[in-house]
Coordinates of C-alpha atoms and ligand atoms in Angstrom, one line a residue:
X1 CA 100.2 102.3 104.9
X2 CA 103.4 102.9 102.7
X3 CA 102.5 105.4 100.2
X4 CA 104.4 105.4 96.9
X5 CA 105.6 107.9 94.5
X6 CA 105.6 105.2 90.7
X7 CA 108.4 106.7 88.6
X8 CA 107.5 105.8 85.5
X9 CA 107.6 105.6 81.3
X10 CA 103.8 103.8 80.0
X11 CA 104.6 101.2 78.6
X12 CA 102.1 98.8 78.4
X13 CA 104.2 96.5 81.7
X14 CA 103.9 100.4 83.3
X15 CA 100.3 100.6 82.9
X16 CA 99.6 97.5 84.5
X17 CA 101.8 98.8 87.3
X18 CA 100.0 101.6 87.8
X19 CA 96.7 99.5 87.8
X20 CA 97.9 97.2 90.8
X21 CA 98.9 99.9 92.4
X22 CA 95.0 101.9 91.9
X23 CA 93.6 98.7 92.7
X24 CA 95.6 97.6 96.1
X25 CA 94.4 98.6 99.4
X26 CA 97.6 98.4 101.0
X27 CA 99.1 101.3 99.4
X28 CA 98.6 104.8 98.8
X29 CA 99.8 106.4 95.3
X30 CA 100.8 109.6 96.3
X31 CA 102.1 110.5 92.9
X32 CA 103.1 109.8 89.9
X33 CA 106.4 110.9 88.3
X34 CA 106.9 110.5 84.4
X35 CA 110.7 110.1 82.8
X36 CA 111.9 109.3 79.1
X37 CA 112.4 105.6 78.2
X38 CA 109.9 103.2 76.3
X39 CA 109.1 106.6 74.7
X40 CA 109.7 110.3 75.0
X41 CA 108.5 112.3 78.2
X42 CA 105.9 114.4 76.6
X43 CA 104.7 110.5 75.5
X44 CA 105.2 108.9 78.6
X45 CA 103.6 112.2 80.3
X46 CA 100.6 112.2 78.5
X47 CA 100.2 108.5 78.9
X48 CA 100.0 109.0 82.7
X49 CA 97.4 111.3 82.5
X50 CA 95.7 109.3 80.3
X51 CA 95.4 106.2 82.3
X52 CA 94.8 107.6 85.3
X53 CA 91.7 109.5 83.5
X54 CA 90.8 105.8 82.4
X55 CA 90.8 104.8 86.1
X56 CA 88.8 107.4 87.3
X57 CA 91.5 108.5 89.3
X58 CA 92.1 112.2 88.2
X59 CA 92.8 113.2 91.7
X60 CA 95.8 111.6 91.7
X61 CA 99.1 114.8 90.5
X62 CA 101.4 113.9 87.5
X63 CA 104.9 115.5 87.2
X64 CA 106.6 115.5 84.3
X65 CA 110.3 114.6 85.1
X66 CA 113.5 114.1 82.3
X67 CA 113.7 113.9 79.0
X68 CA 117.2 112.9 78.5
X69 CA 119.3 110.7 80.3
X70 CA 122.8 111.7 82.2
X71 CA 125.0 111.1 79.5
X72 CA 124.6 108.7 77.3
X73 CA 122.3 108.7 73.7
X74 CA 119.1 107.8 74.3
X75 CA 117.4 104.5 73.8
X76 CA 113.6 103.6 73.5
X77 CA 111.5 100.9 73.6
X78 CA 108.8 102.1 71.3
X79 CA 109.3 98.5 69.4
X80 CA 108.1 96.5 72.2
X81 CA 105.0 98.9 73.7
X82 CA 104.0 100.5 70.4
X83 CA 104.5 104.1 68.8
X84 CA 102.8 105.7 71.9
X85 CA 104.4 103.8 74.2
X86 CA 100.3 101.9 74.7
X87 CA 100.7 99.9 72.1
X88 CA 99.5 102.3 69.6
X89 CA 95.8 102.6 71.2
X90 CA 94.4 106.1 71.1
X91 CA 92.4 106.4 74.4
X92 CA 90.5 109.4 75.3
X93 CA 92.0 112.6 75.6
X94 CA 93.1 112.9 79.1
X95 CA 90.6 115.2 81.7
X96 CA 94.0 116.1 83.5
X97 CA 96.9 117.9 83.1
X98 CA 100.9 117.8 84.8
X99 CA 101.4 119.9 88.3
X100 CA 103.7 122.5 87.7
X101 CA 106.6 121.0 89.9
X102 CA 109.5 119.2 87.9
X103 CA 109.3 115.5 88.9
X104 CA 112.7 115.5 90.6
X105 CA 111.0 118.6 92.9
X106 CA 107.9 117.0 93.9
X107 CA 110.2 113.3 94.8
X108 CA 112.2 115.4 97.2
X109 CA 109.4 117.7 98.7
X110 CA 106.8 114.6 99.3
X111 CA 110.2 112.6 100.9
X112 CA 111.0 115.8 102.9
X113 CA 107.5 116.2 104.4
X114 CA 107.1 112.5 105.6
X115 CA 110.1 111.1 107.0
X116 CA 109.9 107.2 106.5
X117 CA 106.6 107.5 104.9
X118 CA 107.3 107.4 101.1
X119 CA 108.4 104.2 98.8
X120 CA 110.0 105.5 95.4
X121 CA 108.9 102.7 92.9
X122 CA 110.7 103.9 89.8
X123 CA 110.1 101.4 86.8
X124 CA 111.6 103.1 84.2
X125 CA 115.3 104.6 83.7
X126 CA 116.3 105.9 86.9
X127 CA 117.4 109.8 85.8
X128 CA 114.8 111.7 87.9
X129 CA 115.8 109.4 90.9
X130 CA 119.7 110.2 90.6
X131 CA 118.8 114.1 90.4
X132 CA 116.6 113.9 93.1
X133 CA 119.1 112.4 95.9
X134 CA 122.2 114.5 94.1
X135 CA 120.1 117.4 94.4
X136 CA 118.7 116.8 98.2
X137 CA 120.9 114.2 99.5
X138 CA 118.7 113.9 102.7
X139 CA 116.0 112.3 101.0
X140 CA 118.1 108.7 101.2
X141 CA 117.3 109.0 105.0
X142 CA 113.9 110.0 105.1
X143 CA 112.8 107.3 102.1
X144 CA 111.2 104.2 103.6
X145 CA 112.3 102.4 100.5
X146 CA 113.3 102.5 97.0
X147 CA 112.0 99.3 95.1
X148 CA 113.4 99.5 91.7
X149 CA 112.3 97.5 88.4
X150 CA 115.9 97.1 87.1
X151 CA 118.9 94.9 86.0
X152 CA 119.5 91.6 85.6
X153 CA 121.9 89.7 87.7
X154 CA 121.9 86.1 86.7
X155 CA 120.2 85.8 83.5
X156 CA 120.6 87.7 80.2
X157 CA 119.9 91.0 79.5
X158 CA 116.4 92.2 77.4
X159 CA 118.4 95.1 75.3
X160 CA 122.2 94.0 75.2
X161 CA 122.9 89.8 76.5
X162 CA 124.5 91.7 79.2
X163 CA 122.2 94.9 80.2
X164 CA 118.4 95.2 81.2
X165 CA 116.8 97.9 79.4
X166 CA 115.8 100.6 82.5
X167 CA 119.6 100.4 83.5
X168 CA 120.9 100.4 80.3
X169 CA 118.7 103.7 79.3
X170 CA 119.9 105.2 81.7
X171 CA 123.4 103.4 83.7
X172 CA 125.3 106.8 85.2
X173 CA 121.6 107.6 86.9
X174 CA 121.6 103.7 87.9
X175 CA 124.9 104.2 89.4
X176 CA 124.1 107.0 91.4
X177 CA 121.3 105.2 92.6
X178 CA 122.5 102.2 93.7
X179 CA 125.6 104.1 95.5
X180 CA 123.0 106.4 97.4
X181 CA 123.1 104.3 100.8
X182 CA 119.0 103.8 101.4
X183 CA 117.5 101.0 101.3
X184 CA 116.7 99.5 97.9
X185 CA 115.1 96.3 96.7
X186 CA 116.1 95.5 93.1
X187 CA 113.3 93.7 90.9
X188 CA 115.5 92.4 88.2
X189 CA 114.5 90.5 85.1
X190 CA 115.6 87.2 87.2
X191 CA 112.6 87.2 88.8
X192 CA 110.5 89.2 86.7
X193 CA 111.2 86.9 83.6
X194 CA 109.1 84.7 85.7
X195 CA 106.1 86.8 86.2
X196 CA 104.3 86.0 83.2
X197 CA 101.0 86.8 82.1
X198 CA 99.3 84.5 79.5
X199 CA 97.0 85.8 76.5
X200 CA 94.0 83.4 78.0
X201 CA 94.4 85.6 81.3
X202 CA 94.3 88.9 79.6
X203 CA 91.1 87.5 77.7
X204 CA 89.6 86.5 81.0
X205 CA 89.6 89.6 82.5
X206 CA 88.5 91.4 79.8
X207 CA 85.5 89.2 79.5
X208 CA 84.5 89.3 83.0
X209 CA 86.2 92.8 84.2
X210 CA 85.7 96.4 83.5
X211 CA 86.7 98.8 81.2
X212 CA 89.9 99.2 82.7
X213 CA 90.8 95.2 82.0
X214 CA 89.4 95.8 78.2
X215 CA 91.7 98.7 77.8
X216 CA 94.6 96.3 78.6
X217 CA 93.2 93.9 76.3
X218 CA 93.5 96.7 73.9
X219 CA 97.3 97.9 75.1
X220 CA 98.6 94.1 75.0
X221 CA 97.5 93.2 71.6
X222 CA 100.6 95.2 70.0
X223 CA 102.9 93.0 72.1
X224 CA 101.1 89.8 71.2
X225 CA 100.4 90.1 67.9
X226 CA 102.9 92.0 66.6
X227 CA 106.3 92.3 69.1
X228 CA 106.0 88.6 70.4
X229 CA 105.7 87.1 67.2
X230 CA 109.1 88.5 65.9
X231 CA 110.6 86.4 69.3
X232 CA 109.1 83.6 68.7
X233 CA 106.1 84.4 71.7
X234 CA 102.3 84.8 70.8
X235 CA 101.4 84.3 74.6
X236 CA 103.4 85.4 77.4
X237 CA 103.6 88.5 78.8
X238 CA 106.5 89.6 81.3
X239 CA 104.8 91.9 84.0
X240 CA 108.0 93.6 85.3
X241 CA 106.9 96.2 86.7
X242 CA 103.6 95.0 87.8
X243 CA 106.1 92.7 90.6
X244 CA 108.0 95.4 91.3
X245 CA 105.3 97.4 92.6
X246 CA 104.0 94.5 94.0
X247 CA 106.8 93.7 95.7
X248 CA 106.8 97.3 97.4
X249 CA 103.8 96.3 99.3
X250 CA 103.7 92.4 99.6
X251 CA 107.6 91.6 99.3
X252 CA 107.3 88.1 100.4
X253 CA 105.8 87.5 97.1
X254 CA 109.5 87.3 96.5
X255 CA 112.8 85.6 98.1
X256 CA 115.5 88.2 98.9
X257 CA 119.1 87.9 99.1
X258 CA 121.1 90.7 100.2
X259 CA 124.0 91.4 97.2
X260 CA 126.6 93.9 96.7
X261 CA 125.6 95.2 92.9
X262 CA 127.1 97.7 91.0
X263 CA 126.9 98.7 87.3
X264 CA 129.1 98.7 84.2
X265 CA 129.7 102.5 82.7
X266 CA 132.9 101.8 80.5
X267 CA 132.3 98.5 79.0
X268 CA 131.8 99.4 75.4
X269 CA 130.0 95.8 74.7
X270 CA 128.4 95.6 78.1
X271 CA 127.6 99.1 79.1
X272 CA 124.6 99.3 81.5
X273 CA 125.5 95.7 83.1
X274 CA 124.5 94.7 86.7
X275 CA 127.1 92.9 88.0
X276 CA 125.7 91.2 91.6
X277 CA 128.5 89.8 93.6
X278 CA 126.8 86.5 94.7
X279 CA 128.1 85.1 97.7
X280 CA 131.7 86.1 96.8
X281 CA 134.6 86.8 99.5
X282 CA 135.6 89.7 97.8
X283 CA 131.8 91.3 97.9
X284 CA 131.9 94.7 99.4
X285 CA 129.0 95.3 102.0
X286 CA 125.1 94.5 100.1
X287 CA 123.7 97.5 98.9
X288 CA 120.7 96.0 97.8
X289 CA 117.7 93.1 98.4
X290 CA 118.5 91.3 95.2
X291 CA 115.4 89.6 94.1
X292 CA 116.2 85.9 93.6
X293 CA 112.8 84.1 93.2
X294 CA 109.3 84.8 93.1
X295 CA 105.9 82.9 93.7
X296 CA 104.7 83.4 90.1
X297 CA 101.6 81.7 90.5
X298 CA 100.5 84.0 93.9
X299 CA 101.5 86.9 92.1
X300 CA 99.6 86.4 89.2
X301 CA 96.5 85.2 91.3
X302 CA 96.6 88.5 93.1
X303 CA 97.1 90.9 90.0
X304 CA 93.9 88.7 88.0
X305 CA 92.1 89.1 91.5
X306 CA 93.0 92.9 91.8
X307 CA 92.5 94.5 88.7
X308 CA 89.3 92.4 87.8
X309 CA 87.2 93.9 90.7
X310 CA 88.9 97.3 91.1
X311 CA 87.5 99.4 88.5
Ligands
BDR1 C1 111.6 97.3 81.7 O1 111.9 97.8 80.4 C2 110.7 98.5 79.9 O2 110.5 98.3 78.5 C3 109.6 98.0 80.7 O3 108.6 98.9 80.9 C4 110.2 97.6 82.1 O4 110.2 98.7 82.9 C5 111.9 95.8 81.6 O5 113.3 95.6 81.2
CA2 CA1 108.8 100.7 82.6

């Protein structure tokens, strides 16, 4: 059974992540690994503990990881998930409290100690990722597999029309991470666009879930009723990193191509680009699994199915 370390940033798409992941047999979360992007680190850091509390799952450890990116100035998304990063709902004050290892520590102790054991599934900028393999480089052969919510290849970006907004938080750590030689499948928004969760469903489950499916309820209502509106959406949910973490367990949710992709650091209009060289006689040698379509429908079947009976 793969077991997975979720770097994260809750965000409300985060939280859902982390729910699929509490609710799915097949996997083990091992850890979870907090990093600075929808909102700060102390944010995304108490938000972790928080929704783990909420799930009952207080055994599971919590490291807090960077607050700043590499080098560039930082970028949030508090817009879209709400001043606290949960769509501005206060849930109880977390039972639990962070280990005392730096995230980037506990990533490469847990890899060391299980050679092909560990799936990273980071879903928020990738800075505790980069300083992980710079700092233990070892770890990129002992990984089983870094599955990575990030980038978009063939469709617009979600923060620039070029750049996706966990690369573009964070592109120097992307580029490290992409350049690292293990083996990474990239969830980018070409597939996660696609992934969509409609208000109807969310009111479903919370009428015939648990208190973990009312809490989302809660979470989502700041991006329907408040950030959707302003782009012309009162209904649709994108669950990006809800696939990805799918897709570190059940990957033929998705179809795969392998692609050669790197990302833009100079561009001063496209910083933070994916650039995916599609089928392309110049193409260096793939470095990734480039996600290129998705079952929408069985993925949402399974995430209704999951989280409704989990909790
Ligand atoms: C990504 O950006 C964040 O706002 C979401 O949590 C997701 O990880 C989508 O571009
Ligand atoms: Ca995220």
């Amino acid at each position: 059974m793969p077991r997975i370390i979720l770097d994260t940033d809750p965000g409300i798409d985060d939280a859902l992540a982390l729910f699929l992941a509490l609710a799915s047999p097949e996997v083990q979360l091992a850890a979870v690994t907090t990093v600075s992007g929808n909102v700060p680190v102390e944010q995304t850091t108490l938000n972790a503990l928080t929704l783990l509390t909420l799930a009952g799952r207080s055994d599971i450890p919590v490291a807090r990881g960077c607050a700043l990116p590499l080098l560039r100035t930082p970028i949030d998304a508090a817009h879209v998930h709400g001043s606290n990063g949960l769509g501005g709902i206060h849930f109880p004050t977390p039972t639990i409290t962070p280990v005392a290892h730096h995230a980037v520590d506990l990533i490469i102790e847990m890899v060391m100690q299980a050679p092909g054991e560990i799936t990273l599934v980071p879903i928020g900028p990738l800075t505790n990722i980069a300083l992980a393999v710079r700092k233990e480089p070892r770890i990129a052969e002992r990984v089983r597999e870094v599955v990575i919510m990030g980038g978009a290849l063939r469709v617009p970006g979600n923060v620039t029309p070029m750049a996706e907004f966990n690369i573009a938080a964070d592109p120097h750590a992307a580029h490290i991470v992409l350049h690292a030689g293990w083996p990474i499948r990239l969830v980018s928004l070409d597939t996660t666009t696609c992934a969509i969760l409609h208000r109807s469903q969310v009111e479903e489950l919370a009428a015939h879930g648990n208190h973990v499916t009312t809490a989302m309820r809660q979470m989502m209502a700041h991006y329907f009723d408040v950030f959707g509106p302003q782009h012309g959406n009162q209904d649709r949910f994108h669950m990006h990193d809800p696939l990805c973490l799918a897709a570190a367990f059940q990957p033929d949710l998705i179809t795969w191509e392998p692609v050669y992709v790197d990302v833009e650091l100079t561009g001063t209009l496209t910083l933070g680009t994916t650039v995916g060289y599609f089928k392309r006689a110049d193409a260096p040698a793939p470095n990734v699994l480039a996600s290129v379509a998705v079952d929408a429908e069985r993925f949402i079947r399974l995430y209704m199915e999951r989280v409704r009976v989990a909790f």
